[in-house]
CSV table of C-alpha atoms in Angstrom, one decimal:
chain,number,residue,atom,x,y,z
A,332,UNK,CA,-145.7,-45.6,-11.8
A,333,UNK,CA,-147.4,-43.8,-14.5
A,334,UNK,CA,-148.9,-45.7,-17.6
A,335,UNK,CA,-146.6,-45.5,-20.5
A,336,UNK,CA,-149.0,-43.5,-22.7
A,337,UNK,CA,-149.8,-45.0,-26.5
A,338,UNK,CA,-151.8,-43.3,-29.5
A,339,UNK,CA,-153.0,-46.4,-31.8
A,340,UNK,CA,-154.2,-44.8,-34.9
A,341,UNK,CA,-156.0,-46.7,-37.3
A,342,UNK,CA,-156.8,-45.9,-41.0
A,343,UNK,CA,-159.2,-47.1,-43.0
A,344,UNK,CA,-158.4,-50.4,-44.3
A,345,UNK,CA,-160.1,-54.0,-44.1
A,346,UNK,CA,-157.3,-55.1,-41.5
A,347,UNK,CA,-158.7,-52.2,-39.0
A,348,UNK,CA,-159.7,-55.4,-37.2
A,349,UNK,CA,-157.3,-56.8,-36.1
A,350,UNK,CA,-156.1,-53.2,-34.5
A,351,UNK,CA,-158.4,-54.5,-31.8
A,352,UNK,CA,-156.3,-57.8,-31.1
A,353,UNK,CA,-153.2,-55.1,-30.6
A,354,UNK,CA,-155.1,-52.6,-28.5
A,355,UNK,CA,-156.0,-55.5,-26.5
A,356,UNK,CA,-151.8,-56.5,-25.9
A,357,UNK,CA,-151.4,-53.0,-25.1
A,358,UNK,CA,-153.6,-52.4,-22.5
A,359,UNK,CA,-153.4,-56.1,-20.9
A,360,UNK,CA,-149.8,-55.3,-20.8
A,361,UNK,CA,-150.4,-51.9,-19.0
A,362,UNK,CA,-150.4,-49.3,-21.2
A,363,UNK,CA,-152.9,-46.3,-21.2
A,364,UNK,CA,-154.0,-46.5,-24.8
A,365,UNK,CA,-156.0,-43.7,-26.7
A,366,UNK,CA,-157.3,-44.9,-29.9
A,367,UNK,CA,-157.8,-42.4,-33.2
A,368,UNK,CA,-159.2,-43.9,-36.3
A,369,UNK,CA,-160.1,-42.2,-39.4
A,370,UNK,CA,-163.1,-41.9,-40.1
A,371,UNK,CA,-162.4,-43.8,-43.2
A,372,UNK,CA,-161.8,-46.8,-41.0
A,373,UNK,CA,-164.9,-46.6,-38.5
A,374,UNK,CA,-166.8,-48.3,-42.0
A,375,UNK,CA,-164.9,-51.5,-40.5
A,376,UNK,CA,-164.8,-50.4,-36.7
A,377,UNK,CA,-167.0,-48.3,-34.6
A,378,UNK,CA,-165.9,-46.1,-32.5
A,379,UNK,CA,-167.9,-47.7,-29.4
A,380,UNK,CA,-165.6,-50.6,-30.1
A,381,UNK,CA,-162.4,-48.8,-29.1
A,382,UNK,CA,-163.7,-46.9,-26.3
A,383,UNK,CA,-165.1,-50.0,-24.9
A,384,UNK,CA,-161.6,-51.9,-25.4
A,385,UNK,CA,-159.4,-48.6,-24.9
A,386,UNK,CA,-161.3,-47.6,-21.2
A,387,UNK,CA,-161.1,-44.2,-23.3
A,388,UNK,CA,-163.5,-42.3,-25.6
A,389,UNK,CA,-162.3,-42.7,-29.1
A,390,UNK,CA,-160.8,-39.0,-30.8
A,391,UNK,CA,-162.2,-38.9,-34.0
A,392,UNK,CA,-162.5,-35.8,-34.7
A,393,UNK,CA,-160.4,-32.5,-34.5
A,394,UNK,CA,-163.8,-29.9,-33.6
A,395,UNK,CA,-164.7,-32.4,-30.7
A,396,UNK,CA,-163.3,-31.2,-27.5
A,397,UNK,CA,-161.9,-27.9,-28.7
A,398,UNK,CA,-160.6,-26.3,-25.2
A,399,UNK,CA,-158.6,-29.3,-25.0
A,400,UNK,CA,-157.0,-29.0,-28.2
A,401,UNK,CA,-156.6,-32.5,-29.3
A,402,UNK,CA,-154.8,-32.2,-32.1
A,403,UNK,CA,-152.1,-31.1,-30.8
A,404,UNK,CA,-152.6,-31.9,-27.5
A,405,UNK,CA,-152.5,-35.7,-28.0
A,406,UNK,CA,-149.4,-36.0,-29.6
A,407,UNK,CA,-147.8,-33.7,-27.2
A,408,UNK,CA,-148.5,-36.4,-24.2
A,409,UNK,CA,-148.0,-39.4,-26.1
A,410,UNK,CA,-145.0,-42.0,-25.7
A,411,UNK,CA,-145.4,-43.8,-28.4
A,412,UNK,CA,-147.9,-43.5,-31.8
A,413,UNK,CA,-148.4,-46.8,-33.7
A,414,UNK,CA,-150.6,-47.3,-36.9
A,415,UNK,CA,-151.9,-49.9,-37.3
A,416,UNK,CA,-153.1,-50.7,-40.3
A,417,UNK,CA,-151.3,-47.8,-42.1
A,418,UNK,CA,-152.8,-47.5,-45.8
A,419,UNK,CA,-150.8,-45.9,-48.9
A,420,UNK,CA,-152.9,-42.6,-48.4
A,421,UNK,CA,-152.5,-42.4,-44.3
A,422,UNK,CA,-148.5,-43.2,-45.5
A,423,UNK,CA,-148.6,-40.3,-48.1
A,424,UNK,CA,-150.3,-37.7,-45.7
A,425,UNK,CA,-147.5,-38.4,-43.2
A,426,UNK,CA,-144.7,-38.3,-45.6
A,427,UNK,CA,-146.2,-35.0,-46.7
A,428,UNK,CA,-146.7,-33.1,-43.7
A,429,UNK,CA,-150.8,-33.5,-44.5
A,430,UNK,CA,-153.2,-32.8,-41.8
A,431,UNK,CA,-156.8,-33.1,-42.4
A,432,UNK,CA,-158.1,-35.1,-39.8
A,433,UNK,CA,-157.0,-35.8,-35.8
A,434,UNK,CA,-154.4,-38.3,-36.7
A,435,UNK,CA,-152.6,-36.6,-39.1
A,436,UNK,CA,-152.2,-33.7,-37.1
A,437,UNK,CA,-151.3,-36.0,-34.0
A,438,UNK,CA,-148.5,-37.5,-36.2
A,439,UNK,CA,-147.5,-33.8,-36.5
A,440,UNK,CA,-147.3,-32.9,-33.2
A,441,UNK,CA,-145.6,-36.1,-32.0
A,442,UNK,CA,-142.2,-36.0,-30.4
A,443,UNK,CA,-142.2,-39.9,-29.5
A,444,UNK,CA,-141.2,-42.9,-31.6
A,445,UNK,CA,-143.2,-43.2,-34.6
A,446,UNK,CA,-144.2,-46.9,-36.2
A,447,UNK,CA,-146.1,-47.8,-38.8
A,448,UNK,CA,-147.6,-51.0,-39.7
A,449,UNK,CA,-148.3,-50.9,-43.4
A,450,UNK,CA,-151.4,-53.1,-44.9
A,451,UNK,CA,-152.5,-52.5,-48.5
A,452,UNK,CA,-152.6,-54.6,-51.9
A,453,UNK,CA,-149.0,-55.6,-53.1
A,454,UNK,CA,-149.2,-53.5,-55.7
A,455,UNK,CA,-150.2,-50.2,-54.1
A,456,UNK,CA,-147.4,-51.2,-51.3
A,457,UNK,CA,-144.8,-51.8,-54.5
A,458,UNK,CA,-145.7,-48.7,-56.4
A,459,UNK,CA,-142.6,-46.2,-56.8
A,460,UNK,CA,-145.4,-43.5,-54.7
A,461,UNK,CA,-145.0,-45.5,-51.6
A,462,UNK,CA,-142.0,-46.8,-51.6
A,463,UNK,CA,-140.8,-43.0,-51.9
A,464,UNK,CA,-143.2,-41.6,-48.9
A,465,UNK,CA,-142.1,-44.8,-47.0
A,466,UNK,CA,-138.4,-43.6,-47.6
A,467,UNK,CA,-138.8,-40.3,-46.8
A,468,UNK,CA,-140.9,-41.6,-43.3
A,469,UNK,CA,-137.8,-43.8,-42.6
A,470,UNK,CA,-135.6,-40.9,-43.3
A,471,UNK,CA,-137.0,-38.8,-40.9
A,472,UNK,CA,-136.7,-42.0,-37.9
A,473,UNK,CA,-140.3,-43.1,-38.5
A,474,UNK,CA,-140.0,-47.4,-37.9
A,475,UNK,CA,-142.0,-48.5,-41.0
A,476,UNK,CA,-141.9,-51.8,-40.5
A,477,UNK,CA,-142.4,-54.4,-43.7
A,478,UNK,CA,-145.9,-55.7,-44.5
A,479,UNK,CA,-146.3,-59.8,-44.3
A,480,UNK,CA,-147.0,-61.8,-47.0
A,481,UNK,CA,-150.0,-63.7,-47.5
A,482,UNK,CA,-153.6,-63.6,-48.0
A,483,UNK,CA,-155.3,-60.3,-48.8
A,484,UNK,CA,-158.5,-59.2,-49.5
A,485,UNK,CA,-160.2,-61.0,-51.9
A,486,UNK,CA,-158.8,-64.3,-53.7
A,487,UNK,CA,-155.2,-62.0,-53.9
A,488,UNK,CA,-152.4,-63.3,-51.8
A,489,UNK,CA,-149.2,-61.4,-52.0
A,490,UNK,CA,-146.8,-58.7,-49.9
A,491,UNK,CA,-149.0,-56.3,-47.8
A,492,UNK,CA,-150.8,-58.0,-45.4
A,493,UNK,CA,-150.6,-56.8,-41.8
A,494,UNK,CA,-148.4,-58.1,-39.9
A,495,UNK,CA,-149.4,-60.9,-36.8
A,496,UNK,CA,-150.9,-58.5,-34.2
A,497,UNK,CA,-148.9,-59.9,-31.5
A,498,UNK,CA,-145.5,-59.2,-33.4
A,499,UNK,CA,-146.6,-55.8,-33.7
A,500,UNK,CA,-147.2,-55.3,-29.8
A,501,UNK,CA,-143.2,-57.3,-30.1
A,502,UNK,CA,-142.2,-54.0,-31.9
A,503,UNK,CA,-143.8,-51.6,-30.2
A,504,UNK,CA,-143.0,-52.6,-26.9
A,505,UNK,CA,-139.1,-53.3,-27.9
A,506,UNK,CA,-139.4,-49.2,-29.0
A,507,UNK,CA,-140.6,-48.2,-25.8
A,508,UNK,CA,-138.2,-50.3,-23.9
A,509,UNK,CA,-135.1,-48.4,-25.6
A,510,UNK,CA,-136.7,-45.0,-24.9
A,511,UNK,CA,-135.4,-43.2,-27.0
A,512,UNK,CA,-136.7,-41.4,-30.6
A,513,UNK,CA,-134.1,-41.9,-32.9
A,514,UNK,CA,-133.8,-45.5,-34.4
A,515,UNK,CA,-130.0,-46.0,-34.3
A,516,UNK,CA,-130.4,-49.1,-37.0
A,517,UNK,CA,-132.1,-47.0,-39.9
A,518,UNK,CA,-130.9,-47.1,-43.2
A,519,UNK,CA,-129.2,-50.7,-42.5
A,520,UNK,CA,-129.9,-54.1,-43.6
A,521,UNK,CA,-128.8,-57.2,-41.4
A,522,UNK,CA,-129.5,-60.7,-42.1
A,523,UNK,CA,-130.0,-63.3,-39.4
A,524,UNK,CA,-129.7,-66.9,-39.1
A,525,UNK,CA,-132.0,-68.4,-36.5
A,526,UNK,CA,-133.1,-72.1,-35.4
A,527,UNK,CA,-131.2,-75.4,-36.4
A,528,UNK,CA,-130.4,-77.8,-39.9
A,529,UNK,CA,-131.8,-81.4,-39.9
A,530,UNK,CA,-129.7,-83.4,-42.5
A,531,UNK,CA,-131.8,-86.1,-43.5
A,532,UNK,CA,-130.7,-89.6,-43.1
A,533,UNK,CA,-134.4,-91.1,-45.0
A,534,UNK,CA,-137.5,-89.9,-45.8
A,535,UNK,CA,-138.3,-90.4,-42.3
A,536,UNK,CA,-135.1,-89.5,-39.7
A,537,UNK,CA,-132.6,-86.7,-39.7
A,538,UNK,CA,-129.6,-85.5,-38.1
A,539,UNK,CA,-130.5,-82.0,-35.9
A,540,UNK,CA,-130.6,-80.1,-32.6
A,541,UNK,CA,-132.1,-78.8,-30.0
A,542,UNK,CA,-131.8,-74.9,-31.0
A,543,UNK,CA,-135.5,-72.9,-30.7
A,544,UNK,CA,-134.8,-70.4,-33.0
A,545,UNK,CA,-136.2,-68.0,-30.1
A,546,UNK,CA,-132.6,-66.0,-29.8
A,547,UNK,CA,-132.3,-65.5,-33.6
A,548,UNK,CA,-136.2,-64.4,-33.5
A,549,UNK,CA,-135.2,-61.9,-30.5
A,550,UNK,CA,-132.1,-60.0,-32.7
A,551,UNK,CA,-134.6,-60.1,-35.5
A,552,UNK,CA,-137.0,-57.7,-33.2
A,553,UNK,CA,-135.0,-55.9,-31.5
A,554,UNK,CA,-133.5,-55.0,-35.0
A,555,UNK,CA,-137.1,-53.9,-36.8
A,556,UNK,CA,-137.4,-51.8,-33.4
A,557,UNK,CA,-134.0,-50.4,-34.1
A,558,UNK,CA,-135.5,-49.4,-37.3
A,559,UNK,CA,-133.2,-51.8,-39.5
A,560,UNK,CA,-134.4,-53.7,-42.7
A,561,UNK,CA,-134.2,-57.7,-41.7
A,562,UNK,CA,-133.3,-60.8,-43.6
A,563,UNK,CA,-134.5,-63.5,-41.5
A,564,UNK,CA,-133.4,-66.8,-42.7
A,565,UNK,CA,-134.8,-69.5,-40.1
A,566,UNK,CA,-134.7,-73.3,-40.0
A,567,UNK,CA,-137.2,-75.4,-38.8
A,568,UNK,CA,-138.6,-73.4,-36.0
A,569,UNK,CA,-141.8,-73.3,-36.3
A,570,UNK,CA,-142.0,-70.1,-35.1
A,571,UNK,CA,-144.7,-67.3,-36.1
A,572,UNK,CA,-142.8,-64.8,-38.4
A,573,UNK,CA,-141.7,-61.7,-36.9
A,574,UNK,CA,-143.4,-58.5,-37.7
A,575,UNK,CA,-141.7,-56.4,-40.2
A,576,UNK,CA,-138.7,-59.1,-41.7
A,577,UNK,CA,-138.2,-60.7,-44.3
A,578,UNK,CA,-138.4,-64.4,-43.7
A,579,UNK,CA,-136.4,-66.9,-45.9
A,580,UNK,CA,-137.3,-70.4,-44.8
A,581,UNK,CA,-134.8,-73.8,-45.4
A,582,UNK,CA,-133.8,-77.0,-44.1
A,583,UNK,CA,-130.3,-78.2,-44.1
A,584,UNK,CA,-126.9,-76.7,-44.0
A,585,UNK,CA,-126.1,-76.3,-47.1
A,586,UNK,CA,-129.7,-74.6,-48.1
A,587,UNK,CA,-128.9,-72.5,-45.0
A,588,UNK,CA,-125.4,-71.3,-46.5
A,589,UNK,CA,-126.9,-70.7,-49.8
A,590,UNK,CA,-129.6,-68.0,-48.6
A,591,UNK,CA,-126.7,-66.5,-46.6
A,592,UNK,CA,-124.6,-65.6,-49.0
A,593,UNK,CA,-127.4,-64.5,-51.2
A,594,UNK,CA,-128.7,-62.5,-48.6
A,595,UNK,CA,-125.4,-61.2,-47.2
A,596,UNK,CA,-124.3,-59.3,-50.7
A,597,UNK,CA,-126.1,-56.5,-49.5
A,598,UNK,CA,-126.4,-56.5,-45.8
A,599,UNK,CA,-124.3,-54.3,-43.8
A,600,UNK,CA,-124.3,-56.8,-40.9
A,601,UNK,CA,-124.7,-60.6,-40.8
A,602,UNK,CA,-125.7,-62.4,-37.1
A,603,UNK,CA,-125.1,-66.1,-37.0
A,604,UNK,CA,-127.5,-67.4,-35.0
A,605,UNK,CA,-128.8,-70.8,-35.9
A,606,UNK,CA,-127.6,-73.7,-34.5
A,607,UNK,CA,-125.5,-75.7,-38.5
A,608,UNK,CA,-124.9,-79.1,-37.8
A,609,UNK,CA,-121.5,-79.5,-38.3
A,610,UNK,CA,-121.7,-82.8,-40.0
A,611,UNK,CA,-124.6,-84.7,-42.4
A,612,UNK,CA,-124.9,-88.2,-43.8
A,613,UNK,CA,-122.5,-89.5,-46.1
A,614,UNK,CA,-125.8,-90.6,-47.9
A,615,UNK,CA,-129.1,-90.1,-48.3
A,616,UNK,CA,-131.4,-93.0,-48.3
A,617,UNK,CA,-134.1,-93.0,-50.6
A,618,UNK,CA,-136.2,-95.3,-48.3
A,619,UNK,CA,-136.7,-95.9,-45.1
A,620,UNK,CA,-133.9,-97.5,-43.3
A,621,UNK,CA,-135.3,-100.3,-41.9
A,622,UNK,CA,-134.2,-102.3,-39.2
A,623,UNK,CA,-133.0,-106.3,-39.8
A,624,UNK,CA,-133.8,-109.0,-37.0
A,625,UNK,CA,-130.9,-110.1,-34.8
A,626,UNK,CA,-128.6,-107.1,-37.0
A,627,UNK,CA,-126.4,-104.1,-35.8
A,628,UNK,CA,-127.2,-101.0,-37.6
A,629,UNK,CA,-124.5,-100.4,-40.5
A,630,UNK,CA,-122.2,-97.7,-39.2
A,631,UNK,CA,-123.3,-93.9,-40.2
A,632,UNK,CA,-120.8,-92.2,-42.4
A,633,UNK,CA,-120.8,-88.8,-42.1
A,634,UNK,CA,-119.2,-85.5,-43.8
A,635,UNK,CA,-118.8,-82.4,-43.1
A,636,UNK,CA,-120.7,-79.1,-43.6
A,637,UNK,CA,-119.9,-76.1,-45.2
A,638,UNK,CA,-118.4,-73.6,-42.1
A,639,UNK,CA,-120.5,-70.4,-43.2
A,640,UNK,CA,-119.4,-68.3,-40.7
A,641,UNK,CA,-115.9,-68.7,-41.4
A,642,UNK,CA,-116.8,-68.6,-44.9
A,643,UNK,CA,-118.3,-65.2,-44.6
A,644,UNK,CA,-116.1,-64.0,-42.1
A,645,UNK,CA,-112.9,-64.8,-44.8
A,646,UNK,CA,-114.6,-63.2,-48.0
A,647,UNK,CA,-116.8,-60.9,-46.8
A,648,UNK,CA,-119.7,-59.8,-49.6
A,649,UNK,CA,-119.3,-56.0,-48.9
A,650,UNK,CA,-116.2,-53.8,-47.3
A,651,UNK,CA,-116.7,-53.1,-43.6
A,652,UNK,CA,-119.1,-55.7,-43.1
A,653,UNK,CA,-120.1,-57.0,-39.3
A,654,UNK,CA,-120.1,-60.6,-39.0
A,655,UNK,CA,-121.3,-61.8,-35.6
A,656,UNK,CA,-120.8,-65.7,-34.5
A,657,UNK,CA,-122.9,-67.4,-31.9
A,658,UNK,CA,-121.0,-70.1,-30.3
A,659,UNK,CA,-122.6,-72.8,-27.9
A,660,UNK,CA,-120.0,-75.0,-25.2
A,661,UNK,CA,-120.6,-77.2,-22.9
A,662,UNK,CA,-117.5,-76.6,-20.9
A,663,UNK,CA,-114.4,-74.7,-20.9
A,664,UNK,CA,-117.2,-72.0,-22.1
A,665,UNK,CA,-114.5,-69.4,-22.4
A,666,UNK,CA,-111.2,-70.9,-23.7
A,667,UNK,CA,-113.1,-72.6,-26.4
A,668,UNK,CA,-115.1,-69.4,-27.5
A,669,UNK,CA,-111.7,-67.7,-27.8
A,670,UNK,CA,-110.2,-70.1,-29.8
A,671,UNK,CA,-113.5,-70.3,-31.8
A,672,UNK,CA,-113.4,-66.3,-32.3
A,673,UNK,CA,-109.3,-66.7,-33.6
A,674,UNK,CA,-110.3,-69.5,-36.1
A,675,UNK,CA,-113.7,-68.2,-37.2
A,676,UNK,CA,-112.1,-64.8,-37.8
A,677,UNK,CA,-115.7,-62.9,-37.4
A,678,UNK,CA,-116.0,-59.5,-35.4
A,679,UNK,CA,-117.8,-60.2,-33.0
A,680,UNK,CA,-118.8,-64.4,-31.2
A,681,UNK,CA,-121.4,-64.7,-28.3
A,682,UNK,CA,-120.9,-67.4,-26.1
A,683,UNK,CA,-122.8,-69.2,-23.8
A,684,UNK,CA,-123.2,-72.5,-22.4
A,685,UNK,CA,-125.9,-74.8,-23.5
A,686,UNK,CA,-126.8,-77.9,-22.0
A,687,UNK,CA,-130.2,-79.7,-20.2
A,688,UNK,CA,-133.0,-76.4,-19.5
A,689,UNK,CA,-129.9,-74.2,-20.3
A,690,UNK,CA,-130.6,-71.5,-23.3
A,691,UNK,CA,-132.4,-74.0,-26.0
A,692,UNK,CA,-136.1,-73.1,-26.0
A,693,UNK,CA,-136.0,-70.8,-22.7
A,694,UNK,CA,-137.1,-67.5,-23.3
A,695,UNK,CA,-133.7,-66.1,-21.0
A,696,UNK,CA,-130.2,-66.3,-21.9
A,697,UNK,CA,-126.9,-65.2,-20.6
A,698,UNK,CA,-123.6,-64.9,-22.5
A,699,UNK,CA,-120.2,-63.6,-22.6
A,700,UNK,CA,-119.8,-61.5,-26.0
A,701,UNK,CA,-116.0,-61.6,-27.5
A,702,UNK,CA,-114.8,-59.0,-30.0
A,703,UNK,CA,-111.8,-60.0,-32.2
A,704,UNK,CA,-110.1,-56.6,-30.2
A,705,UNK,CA,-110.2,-58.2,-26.9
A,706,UNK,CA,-113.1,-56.5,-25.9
A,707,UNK,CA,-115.3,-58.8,-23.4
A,708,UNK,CA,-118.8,-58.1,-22.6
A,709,UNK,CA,-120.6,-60.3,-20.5
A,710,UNK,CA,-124.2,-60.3,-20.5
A,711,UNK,CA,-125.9,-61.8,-17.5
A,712,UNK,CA,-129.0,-63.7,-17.1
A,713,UNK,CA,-131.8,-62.3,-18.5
A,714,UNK,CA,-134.7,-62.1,-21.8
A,715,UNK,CA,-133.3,-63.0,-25.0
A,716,UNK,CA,-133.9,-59.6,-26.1
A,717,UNK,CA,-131.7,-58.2,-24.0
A,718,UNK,CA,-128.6,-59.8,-25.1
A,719,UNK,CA,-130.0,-59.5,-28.7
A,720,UNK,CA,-129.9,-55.5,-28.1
A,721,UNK,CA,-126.6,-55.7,-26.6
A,722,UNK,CA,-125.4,-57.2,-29.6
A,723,UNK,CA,-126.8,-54.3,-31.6
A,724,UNK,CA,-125.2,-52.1,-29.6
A,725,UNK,CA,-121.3,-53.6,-30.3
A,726,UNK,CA,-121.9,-54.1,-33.5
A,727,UNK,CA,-123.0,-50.2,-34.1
A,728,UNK,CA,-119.8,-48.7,-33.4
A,729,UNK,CA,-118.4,-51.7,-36.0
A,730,UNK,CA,-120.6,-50.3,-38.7
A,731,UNK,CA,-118.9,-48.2,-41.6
């Protein structure tokens, strides 16, 4: 089978180094990768650098080669173009049509998917200039996806760092999975819950589950891919953040409901994912509980925790919202999930079974999605981002 062909452009900015950690995914992976970098960005890397990593000389320039007309002729045959790092002037060339080197012309001539991974000071990336070319990029299907937060150049930390390098490869390889151009999520904002509460019982012990967070992380990819803006509120998974999302992090169940409803006021979808303990300790002990010689442990009192997805699904923040439930049984996997899906009163509930090496932590899933029309899908056996995009897909034709 033929390579699935990839233009990595790189602009000039400090972060142009860890390009080279994405080129390297991509063409472990099995992608035929050309790299074109600015010629800003060969100050941080040379060009012998990404033909030595690539297996490909590196375009820099639009007079070199002239019979073969790169600059047009490299978009033409590409599958998929990914900056990476975009700057605020590579973004503003692109949102303007601007072409005055190879890549911008090869962003011209592309008729692939388009994704951008933004890295620039948090005040250049929040400046009303670039939030309007990023608009206008998104408009026309470009996936922008969100710059991370952290450290940036200097002693500033803040919003515009690159994202992970191997989140980024998560993106791009989700986009070339759907094959298709247009990202069917753009202009959308869905929140996720993902991974499991621990309600404390001391400073020491808690009250959780065995939930990985890895499903959550898979809708919260496959959605950036999709070209939706992503809430991501995760608990306790300990799980790099995903490229492009907003990450809220909390504990507990009640912390967890909090952020969701925050979140939710403006999302036009909200997935359940994360694993609520239904139930928390009566009381919190300030110390350690400690155990007493030739004594029972005191009975554990427990209460009950807020039920957020009924919550949501009963007063829903915004008209013709999509609220999707995740629902895990041990048996009678079905007949409870429908009774779930009448009680919870959400759109849409995916059940699966759960149980020892079933779902938690495994990088495969399989599920039976319920819509509160009757509508049964099953999904068999399979990566968690499958499922995750067939969950997109239902909720799609939900959307108002």
């Amino acid at each position: 089978m033929e390579k699935p062909r990839i233009v990595l452009g790189v602009s000039g900015g400090i972060a142009a180094y860890k390009a080279c950690e994405l080129l390297r995914r991509l063409t472990e992976s099995g992608h035929d990768v050309r790299v074109v970098p600015t010629a800003a960005s060969l100050n941080f890397v040379g060009a012998a650098t990404w033909s030595a990593l690539s297996g490909h000389p590196a375009a820099t320039e639009v007079w070199s080669d002239v019979h073969e007309v790169p600059h047009v002729r490299i978009g033409q045959g590409a599958d998929l173009v990914v900056v990476a790092p975009a700057t605020a002037d590579l973004l503003a060339k692109a949102a303007h049509g601007l072409a005055d080197d190879l890549l911008t012309n090869t962003l011209l001539t592309a008729r692939c998917p388009v994704v951008f991974a933004p890295a620039m000071h948090t005040e250049m990336w929040e400046h009303p200039a670039t939030q309007e070319n990023v608009a206008t990029l998104r408009r026309r299907g470009a996936i922008v996806i969100e710059p991370a937060v952290g450290r940036l150049t200097g002693v500033d930390t803040g919003k515009g760092r690159l994202p992970d390098p191997g989140e980024i490869f998560e993106v791009c390889r989700g986009v070339l999975a759907r094959g298709v151009t247009a990202p069917d999520l753009a202009g959308r904002h869905v929140v996720i819950s993902a991974g499991g509460t621990r309600e404390p019982l001391d400073p020491v012990r808690y009250l959780g589950n065995r939930s990985s967070g890895k499903q959550g992380y898979a809708l919260a990819r496959t959605a950036v891919a999709r070209g939706a803006r992503v809430t991501l509120i995760e608990a306790n998974t300990q799980l790099p953040d995903p490229a492009g999302v907003d990450v809220i992090h909390v504990d507990t169940a009640v912390r967890l409901r909090e952020a969701v409803l925050k979140a939710a006021a403006e999302a036009d979808a909200v997935v359940m994912a994360a694993a609520v303990a239904d139930f928390r300790p009566a009381e919190y002990a300030s110390g350690k509980i400690k155990k007493k010689d030739g004594q029972e442990p005191a009975p554990l009192a427990l209460v009950r925790n807020p039920d957020i997805l009924a919550e949501l699904s009963a007063d829903r923040p915004r008209a013709g919202q999509v609220i999707v439930g995740f629902a895990a049984e041990t048996d009678d996997v079905l007949a409870n999930g429908r009774r779930k899906l009448r009680h919870k009163g959400c759109d849409l509930l995916v059940v699966n079974e759960v149980g020892e090496d079933k779902t938690f932590g495994s990088e495969e899933n399989e599920a039976v999605v319920l819509a509160a029309d009757g509508e049964e899908t099953p999904v068999p056996y399979g990566p968690k981002e499958a499922l995750a995009d067939t969950v997109w897909s239902l909720v799609l034709p939900r959307l108002l």
